[in-house]
Coordinates of C-alpha atoms and ligand atoms in Angstrom, one line a residue:
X331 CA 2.3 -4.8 -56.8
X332 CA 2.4 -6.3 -60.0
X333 CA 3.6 -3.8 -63.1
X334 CA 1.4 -3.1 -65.7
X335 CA 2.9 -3.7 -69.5
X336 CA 3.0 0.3 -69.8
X337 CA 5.0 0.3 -66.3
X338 CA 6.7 -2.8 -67.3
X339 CA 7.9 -1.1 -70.1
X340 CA 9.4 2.2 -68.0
X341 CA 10.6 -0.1 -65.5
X342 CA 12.9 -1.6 -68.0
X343 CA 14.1 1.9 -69.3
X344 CA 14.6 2.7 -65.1
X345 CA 16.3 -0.1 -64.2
X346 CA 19.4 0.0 -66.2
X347 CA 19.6 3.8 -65.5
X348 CA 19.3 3.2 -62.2
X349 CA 22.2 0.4 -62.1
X350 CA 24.4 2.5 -64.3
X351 CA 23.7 5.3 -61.9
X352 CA 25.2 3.8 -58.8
X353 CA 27.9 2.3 -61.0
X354 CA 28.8 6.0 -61.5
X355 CA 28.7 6.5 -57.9
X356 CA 31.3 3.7 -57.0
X357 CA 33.5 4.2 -59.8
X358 CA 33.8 7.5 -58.4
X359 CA 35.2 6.2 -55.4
X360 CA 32.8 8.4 -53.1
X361 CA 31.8 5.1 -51.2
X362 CA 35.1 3.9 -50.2
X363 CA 36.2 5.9 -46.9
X364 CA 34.9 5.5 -43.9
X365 CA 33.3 8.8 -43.4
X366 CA 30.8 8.1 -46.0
X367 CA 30.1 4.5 -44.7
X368 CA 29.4 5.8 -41.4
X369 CA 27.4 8.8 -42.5
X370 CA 25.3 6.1 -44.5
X371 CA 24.9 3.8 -41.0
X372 CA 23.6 7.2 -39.2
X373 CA 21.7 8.0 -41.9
X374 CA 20.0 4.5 -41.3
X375 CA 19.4 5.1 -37.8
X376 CA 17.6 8.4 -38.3
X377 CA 15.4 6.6 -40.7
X378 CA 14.6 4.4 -38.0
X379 CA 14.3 7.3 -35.4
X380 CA 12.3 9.7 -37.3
X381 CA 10.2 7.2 -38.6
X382 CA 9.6 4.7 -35.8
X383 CA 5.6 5.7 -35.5
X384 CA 5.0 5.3 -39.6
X385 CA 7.3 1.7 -39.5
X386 CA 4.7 0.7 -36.7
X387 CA 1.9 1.3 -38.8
X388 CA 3.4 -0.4 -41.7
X389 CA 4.4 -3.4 -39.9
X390 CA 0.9 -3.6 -38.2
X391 CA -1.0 -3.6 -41.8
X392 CA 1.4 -5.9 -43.5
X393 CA 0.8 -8.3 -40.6
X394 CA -0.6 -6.8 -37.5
X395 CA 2.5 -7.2 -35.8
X396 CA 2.1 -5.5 -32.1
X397 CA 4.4 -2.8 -31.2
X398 CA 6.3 -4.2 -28.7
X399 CA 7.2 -7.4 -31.0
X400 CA 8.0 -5.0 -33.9
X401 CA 10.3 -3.0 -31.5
X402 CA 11.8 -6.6 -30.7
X403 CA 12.2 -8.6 -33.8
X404 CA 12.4 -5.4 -36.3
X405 CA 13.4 -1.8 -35.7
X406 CA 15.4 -3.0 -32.6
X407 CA 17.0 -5.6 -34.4
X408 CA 18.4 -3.5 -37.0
X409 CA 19.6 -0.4 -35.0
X410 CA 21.7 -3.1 -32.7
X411 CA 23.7 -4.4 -36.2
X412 CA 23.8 -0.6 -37.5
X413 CA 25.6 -0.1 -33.5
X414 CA 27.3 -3.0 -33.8
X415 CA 28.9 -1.8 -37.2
X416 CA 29.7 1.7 -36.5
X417 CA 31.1 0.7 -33.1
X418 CA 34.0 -1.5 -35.6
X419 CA 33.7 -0.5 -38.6
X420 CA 37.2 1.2 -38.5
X421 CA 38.4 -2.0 -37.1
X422 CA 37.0 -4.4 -39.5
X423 CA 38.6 -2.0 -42.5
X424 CA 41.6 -2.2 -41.7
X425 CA 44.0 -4.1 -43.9
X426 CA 45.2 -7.4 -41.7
X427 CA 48.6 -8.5 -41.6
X428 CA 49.3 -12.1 -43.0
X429 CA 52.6 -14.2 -42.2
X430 CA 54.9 -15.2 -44.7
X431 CA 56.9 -18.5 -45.1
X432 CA 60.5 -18.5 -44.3
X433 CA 61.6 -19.5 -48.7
X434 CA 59.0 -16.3 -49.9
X435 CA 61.1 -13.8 -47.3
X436 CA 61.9 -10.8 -47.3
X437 CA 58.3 -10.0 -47.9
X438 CA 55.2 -8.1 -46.2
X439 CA 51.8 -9.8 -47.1
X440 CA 48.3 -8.1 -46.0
X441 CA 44.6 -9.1 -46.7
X442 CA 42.7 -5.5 -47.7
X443 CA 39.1 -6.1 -47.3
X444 CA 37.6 -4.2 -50.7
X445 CA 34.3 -3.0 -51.4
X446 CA 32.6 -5.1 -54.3
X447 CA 30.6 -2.4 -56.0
X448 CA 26.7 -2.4 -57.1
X449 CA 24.7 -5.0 -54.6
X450 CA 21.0 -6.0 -55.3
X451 CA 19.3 -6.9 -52.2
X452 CA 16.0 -9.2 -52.4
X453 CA 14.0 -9.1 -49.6
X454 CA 11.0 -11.5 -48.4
X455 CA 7.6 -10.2 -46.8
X456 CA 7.8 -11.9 -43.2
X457 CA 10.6 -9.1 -41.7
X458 CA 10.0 -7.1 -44.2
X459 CA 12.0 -3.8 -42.9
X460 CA 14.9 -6.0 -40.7
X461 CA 15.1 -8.6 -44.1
X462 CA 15.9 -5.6 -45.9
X463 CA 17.5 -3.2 -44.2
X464 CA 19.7 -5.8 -42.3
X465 CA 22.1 -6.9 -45.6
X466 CA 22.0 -3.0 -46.4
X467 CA 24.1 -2.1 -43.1
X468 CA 26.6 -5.1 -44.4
X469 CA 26.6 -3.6 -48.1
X470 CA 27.5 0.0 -46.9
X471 CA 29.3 -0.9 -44.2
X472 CA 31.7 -2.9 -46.7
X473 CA 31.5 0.4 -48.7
X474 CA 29.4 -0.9 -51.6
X475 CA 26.5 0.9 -53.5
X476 CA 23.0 -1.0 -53.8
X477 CA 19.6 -1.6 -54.9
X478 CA 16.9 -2.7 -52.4
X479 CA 14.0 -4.6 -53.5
X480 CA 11.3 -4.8 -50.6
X481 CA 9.0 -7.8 -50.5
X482 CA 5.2 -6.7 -52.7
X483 CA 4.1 -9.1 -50.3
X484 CA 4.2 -6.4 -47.4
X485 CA 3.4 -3.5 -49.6
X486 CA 3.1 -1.1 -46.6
X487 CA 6.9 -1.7 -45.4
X488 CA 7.9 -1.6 -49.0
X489 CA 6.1 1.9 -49.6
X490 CA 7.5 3.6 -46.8
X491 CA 11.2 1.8 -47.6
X492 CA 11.1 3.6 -51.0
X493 CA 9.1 6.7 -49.9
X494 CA 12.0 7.5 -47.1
X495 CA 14.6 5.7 -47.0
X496 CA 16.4 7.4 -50.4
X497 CA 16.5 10.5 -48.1
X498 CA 18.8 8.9 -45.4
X499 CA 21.1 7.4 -47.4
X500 CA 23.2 7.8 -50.8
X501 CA 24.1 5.2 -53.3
X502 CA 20.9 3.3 -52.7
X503 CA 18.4 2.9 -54.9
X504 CA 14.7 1.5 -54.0
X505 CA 13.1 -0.9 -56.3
X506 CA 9.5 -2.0 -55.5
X507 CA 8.0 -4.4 -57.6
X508 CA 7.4 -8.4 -57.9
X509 CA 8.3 -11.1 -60.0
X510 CA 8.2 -8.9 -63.4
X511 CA 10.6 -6.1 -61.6
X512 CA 12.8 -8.5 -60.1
X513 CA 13.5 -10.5 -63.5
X514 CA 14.2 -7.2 -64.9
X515 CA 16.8 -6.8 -62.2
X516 CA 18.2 -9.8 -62.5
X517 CA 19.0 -9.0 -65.9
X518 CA 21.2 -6.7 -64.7
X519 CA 25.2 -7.3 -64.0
X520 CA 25.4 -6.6 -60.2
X521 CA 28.7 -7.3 -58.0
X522 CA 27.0 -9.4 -55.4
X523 CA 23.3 -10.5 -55.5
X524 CA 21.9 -11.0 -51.3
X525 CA 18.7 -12.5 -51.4
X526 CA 16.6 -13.7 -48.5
X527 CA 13.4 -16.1 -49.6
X528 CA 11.8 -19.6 -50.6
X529 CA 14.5 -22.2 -52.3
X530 CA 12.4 -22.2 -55.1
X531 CA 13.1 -18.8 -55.7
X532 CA 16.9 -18.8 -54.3
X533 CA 17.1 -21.3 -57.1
X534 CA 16.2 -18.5 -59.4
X535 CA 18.3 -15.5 -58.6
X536 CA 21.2 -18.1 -58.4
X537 CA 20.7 -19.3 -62.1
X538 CA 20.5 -14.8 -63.2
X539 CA 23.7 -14.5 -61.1
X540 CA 25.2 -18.0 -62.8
X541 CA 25.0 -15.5 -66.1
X542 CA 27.4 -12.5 -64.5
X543 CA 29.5 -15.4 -62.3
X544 CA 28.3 -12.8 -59.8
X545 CA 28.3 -14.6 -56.3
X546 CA 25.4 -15.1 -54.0
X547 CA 24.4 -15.2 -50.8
X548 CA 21.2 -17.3 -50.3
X549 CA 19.2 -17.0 -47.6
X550 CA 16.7 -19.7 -47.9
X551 CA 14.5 -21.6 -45.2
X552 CA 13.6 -25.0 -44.4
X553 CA 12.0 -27.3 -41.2
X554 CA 14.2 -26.1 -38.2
X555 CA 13.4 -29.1 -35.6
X556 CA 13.4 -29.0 -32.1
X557 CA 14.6 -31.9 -30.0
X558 CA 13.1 -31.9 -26.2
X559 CA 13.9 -34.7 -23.6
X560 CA 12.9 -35.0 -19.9
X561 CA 15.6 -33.7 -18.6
X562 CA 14.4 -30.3 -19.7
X563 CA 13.1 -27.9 -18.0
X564 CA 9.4 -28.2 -19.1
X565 CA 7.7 -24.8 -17.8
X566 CA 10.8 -22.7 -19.5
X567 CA 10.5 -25.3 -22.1
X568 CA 7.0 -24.4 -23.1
X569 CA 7.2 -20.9 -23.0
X570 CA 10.1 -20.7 -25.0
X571 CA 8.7 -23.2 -27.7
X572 CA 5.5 -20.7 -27.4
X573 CA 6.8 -17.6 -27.9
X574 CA 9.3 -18.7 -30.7
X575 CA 6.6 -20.5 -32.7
X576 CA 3.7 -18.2 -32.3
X577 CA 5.6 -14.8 -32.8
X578 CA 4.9 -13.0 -36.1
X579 CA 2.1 -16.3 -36.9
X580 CA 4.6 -18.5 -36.8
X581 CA 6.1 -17.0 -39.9
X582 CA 9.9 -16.8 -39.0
X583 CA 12.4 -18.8 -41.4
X584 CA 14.0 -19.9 -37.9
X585 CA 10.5 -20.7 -35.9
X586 CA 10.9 -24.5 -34.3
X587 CA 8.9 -25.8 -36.9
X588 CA 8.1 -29.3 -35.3
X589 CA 8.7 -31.1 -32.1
X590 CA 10.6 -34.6 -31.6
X591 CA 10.1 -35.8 -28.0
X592 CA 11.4 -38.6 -26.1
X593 CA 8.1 -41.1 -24.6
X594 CA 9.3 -39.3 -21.1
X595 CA 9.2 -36.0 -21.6
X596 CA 5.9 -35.9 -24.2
X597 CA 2.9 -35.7 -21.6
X598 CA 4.7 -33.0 -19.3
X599 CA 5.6 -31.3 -22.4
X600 CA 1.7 -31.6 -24.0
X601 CA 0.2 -30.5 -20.2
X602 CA 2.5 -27.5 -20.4
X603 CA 1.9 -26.1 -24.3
X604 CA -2.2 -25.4 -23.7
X605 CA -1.6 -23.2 -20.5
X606 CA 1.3 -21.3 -21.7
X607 CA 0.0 -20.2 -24.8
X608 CA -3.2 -19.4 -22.6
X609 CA -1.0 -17.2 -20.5
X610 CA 0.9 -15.4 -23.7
X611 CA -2.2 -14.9 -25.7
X612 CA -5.8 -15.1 -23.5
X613 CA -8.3 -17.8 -24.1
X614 CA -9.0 -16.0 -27.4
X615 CA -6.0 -15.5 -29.3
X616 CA -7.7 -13.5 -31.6
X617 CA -8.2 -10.4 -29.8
X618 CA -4.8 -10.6 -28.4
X619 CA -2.7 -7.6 -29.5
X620 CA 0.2 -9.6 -29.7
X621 CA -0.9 -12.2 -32.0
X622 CA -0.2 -11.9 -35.7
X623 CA -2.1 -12.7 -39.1
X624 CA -1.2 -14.5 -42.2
X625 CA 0.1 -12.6 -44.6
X626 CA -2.3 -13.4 -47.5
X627 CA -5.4 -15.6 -48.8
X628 CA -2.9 -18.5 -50.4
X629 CA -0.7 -18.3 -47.5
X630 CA -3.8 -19.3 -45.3
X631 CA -5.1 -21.5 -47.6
X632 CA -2.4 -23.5 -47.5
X633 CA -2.0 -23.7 -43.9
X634 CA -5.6 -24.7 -42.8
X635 CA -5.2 -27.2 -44.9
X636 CA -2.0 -28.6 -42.7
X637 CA -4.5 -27.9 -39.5
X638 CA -6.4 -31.1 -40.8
X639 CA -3.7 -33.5 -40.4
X640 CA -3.2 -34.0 -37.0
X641 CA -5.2 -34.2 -34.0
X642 CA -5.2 -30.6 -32.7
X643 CA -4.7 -30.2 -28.6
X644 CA -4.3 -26.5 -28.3
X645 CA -5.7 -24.1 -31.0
X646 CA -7.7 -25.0 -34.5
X647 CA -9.6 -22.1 -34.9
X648 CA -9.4 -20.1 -38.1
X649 CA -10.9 -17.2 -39.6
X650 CA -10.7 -16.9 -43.7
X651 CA -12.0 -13.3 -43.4
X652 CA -9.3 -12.1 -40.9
X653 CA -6.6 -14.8 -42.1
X654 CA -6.2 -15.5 -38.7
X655 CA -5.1 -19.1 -37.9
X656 CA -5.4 -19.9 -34.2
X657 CA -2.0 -21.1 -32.0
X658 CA -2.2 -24.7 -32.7
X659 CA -0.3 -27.6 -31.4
X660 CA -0.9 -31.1 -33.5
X661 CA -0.7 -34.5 -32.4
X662 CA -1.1 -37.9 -34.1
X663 CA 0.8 -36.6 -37.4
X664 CA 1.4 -39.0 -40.0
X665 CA 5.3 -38.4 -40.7
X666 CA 4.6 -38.4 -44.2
X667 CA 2.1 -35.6 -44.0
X668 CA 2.7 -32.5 -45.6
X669 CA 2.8 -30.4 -42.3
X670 CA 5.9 -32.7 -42.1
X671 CA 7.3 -32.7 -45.7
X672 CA 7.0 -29.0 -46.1
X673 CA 8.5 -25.7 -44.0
X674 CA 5.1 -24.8 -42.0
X675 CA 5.6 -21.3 -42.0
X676 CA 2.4 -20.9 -39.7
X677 CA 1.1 -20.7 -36.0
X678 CA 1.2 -25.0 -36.0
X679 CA 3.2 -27.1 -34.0
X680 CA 3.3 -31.1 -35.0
X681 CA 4.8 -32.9 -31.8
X682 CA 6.2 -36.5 -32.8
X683 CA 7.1 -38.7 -30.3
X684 CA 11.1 -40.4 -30.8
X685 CA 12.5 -43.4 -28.8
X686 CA 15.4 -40.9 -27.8
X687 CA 18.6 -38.4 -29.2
X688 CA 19.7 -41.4 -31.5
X689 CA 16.2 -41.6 -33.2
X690 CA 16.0 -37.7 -33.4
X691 CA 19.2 -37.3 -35.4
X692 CA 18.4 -40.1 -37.8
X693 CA 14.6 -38.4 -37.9
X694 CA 16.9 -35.1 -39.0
X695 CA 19.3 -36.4 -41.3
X696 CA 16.6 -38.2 -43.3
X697 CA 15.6 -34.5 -44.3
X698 CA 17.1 -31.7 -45.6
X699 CA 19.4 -29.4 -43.6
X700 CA 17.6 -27.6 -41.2
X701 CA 18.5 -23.2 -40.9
X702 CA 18.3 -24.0 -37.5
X703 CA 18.1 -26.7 -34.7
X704 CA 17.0 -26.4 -31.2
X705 CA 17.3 -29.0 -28.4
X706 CA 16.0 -28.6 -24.6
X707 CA 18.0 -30.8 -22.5
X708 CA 20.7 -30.5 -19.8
X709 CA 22.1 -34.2 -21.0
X710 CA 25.6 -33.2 -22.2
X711 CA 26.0 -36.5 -24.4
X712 CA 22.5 -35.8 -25.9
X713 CA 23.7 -31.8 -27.0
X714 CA 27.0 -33.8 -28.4
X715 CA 25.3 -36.4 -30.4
X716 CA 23.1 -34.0 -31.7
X717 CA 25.9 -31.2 -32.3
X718 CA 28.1 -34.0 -34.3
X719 CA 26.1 -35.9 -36.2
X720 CA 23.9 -33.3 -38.0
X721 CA 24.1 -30.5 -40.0
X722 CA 22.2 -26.7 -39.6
X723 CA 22.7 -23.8 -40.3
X724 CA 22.6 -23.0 -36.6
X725 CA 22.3 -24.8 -33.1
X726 CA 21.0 -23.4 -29.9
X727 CA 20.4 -25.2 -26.5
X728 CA 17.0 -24.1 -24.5
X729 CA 15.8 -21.8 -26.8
X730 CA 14.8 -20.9 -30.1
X731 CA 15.8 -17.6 -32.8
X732 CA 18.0 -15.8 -30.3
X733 CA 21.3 -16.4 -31.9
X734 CA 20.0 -14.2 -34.6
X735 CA 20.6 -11.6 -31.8
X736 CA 24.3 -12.4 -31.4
X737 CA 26.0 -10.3 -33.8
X738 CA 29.4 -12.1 -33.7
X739 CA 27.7 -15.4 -34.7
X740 CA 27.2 -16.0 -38.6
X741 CA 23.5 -16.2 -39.1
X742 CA 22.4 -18.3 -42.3
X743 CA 21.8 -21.9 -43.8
X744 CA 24.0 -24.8 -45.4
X745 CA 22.3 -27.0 -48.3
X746 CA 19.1 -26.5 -48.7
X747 CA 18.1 -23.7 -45.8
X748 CA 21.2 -21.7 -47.9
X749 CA 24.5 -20.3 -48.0
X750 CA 26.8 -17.8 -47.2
X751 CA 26.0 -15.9 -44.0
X752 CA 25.6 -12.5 -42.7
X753 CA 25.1 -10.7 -39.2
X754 CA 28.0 -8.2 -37.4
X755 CA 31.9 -8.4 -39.2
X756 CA 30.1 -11.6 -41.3
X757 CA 28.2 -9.0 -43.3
X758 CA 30.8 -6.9 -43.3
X759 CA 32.8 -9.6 -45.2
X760 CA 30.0 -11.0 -47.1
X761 CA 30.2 -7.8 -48.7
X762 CA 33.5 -7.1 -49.6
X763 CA 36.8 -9.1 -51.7
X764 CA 39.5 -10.2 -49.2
X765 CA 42.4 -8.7 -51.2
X766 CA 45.6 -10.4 -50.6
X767 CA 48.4 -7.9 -51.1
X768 CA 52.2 -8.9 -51.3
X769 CA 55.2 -7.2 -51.4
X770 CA 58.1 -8.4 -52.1
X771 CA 61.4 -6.1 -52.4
X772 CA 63.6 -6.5 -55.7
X773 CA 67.1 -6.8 -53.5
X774 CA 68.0 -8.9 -52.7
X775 CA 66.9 -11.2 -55.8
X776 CA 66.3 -14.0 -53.6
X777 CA 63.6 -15.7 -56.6
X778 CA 66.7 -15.6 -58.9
X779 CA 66.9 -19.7 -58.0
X780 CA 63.5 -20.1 -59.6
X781 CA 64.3 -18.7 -62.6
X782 CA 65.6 -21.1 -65.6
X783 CA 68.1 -21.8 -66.1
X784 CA 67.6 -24.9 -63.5
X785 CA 70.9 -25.4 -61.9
X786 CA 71.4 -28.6 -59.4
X787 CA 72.0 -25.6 -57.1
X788 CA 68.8 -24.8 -57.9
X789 CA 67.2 -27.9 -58.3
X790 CA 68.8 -28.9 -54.5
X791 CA 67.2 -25.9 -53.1
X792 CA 63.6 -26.0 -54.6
X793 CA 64.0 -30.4 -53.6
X794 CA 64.3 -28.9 -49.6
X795 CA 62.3 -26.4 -49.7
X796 CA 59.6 -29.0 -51.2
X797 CA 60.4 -31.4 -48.6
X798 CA 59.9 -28.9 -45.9
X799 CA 55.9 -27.9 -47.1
X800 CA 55.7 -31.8 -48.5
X801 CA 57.3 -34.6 -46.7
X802 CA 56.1 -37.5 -49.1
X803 CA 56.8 -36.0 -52.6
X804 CA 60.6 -35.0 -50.7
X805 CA 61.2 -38.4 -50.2
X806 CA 60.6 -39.5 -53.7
X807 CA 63.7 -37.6 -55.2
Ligands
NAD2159 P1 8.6 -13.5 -50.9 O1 7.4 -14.1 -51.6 O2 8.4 -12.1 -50.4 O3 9.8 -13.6 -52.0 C1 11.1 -13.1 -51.7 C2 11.5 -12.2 -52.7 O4 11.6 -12.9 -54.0 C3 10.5 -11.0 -53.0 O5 11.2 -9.8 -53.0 C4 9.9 -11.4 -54.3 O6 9.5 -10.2 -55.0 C5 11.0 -12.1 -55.0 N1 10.5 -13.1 -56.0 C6 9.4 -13.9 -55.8 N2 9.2 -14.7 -56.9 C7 10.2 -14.4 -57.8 C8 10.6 -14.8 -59.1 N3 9.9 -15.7 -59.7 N4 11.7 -14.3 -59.6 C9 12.5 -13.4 -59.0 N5 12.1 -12.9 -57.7 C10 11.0 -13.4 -57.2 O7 9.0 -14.4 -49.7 P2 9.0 -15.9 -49.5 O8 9.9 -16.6 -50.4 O9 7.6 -16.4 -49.4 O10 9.6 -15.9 -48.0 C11 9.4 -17.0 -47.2 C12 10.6 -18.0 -47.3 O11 11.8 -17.3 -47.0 C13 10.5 -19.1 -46.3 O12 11.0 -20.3 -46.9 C14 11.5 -18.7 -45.2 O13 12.0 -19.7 -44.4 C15 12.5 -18.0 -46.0 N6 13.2 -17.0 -45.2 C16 14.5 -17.1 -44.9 C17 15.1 -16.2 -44.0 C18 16.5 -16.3 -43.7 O14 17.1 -15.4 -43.1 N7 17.2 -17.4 -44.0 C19 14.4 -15.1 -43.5 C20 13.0 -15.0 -43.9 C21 12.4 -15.9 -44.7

């Protein structure tokens, strides 16, 4: 939805109000105990519940995603974090004791997690109800207040988001809307700006939060490679590399986006990818109910142009008037082809053939960080190497995306797919200051040898107690 200049215009009269409303909220303090974060984390879950039938139907005109893969990768995903929370929360509250060094004794220390306050969350179209409601369950959790702003890009999920969700939970406000709506909120002072998109974008909301010094998690994106060798298990091998690139089109920030296979490994591997996706999708993909669309006209636009630069084994097909893009696997790609300059973000698979590990990781580190990297081998050297020597945002061995299903791992990006992380007590954290609190008694007075004047008592004890925490500058006295 793009706003018209008349709703424009209201929209900047709303948006302030609407900031300065939840302001009012969390200076009230209403946000800060438990019971109210927990009654906001059921309240989430009934939304879920009630609604699961509508959030289907949503999901399925947005992108036709099937039910079972929007149980899986959506409404599933969510109510395991908002389980996962309420299951700690109480835990991940509570203030954590902190040591103190011998010369600052007698003193207690402590590290209160604190809320942060007003939170905008930006969400992207491709999960458009786990992208959004996943950061929410961190914000509340941490006890914060917050403004959601759905992806226009799915505007079925986003209706229904703002149509419902306001009655399941307080201290959230829904924002629909695209560019126009999200300057306007950007314009606004928040406490902590989560925003899950393109870099180009992330670039964007980082400059707006530069203004406030407000911090910033970014979620961005980026090519996440897959490295496959022939000590893999190749039938496992294809499936997996199947299902992770073909689910939701192939539009997942942490689909494999390309393969690098070693000379050994490549024709099992390219025998294997044309039955499997056979088996997961029929011989026509398109009537499959499990296979997805692209989201819009440019989207597709762009990718049928990337279908044209390799030599396609599986797949090719594609249908403008359905924006459905066949599962395609490419061979014979130039590597300075856009398909391998630019995140895919489609059902197509480049496979590029690399003497071994070695050649992979430099392959890798030429590019920009990756969100995520696979590899599918049971060579413990290779996993190492690879481990080591690059950088991701994630690494999993044998299969892609599942970590995102780990809630005690950290899911987000480093350099260019992002930073800052979220997922479990991460989001938790994300979304809250880490207080330090110290204590200190008045009696005895044992900073009194601090305090000028300096005595060679004085200057004798601070010279040891320097030595102890720094050996070199102790020596030079
Ligand atoms: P999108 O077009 O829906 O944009 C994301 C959000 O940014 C939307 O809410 C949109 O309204 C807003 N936006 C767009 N232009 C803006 C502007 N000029 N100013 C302010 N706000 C603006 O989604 P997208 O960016 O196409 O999403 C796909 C990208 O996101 C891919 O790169 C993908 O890898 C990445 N992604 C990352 C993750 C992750 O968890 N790391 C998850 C999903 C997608």
């Amino acid at each position: 939805m793009t706003g018209t200049a008349a709703s424009i215009a209201q929209q900047d009269q709303e948006i302030p109000d609407i900031v300065a409303g939840l302001r009012a909220t969390f200076d009230t303090g209403a946000t800060r105990p438990a019971a109210w974060r927990r009654r906001q984390l059921r309240g989430l879950r009934s939304f879920l519940t009630n609604h699961t039938r509508a959030i289907e139907e949503a999901l399925y005109d947005d992108l036709r995603k099937g039910r079972t893969e929007s149980h899986l990768t959506e409404i599933g995903g969510v109510l395991a974090e908002i389980d996962h929370a309420l299951r700690h929360l109480e835990r991940w509250m509570k203030p954590r004791r902190a040591t103190v060094p011998m010369n600052m004794k007698p003193a207690t220390a402590r590290i209160h997690p604190e809320p942060l306050g007003v939170c905008l969350i930006i969400a992207p179209w491709n999960y458009p109800l786990t992208l959004t409601l996943n950061p929410l369950v961190g914000a509340l959790s941490a006890g914060n207040a917050a403004v959601v702003k759905p992806s226009e890009l799915a505007p079925a999920t986003s209706a229904l988001i703002a149509g419902l969700l306001p009655r399941y939970v307080e201290a959230v406000a829904v924002v629909e809307g695209a560019v126009e709506e999200t300057t306007l909120l950007l314009e606004q002072r928040f406490d902590h700006i989560f925003y899950t998109g393109n870099g180009t974008v992330g670039r964007i909301v980082a400059a707006a939060a530069a203004r406030n010094l407000t911090p910033t998690t970014l979620e961005l994106g980026g090519k996440s490679p897959v490295f496959i060798d022939e000590t893999a298990d190749m039938a496992v091998t294809a499936r997996r590399l199947a299902w992770g690139k073909f689910t939701n089109a192939g539009q997942t920030c942490v689909a494999p986006d390309y393969v690098l296979v070693t000379p050994a490994a490549r024709d099992s591997l390219l025998s294997a990818l044309p039955g499997t996706i056979r088996e997961m999708f029929g011989p026509n993909p398109r009537t499959s109910s499990d296979y997805g669309r692209i989201v819009n006209d440019r989207h597709f636009q762009r990718l049928t142009r990337l279908l044209a630069e390799g030599k396609p084994l599986a797949g090719g097909p594609s249908d403008a008037a359905e924006r459905y893009i066949a599962p395609t696997v490419l061979t014979d790609v130039p590597h300075g082809a856009a398909v391998m300059t630019e995140e895919i973000f489609g059902p197509i698979l480049p496979v590029l053939t690399v003497r071994d590990v070695h050649e992979a990781i430099d392959f890798i580190n030429a590019r920009d960080k990756p969100l995520s990297l696979y590899a599918f081998t049971r060579d413990r050297a290779a996993r190492r190497a690879l481990l080591e020597k690059t950088s991701s945002g994630g690494i999993v061995y044998n299969a892609p995306m599942i970590h995102l299903g780990v809630p005690n791992l950290p899911f987000g990006g480093v350099g260019e797919s992002g930073m800052g992380a979220y997922h479990g007590k991460t989001s938790f954290d994300a979304f809250s200051h880490r207080k330090p609190v110290l204590s200190k008694p008045t009696r005895p007075d044992t900073l009194r040898l601090i305090y000028a004047p300096h005595t060679s008592r004085s200057f004798a004890f601070i010279a040891k107690a320097v030595a102890r925490t720094h050996p070199i500058l102790g020596k030079e006295r």
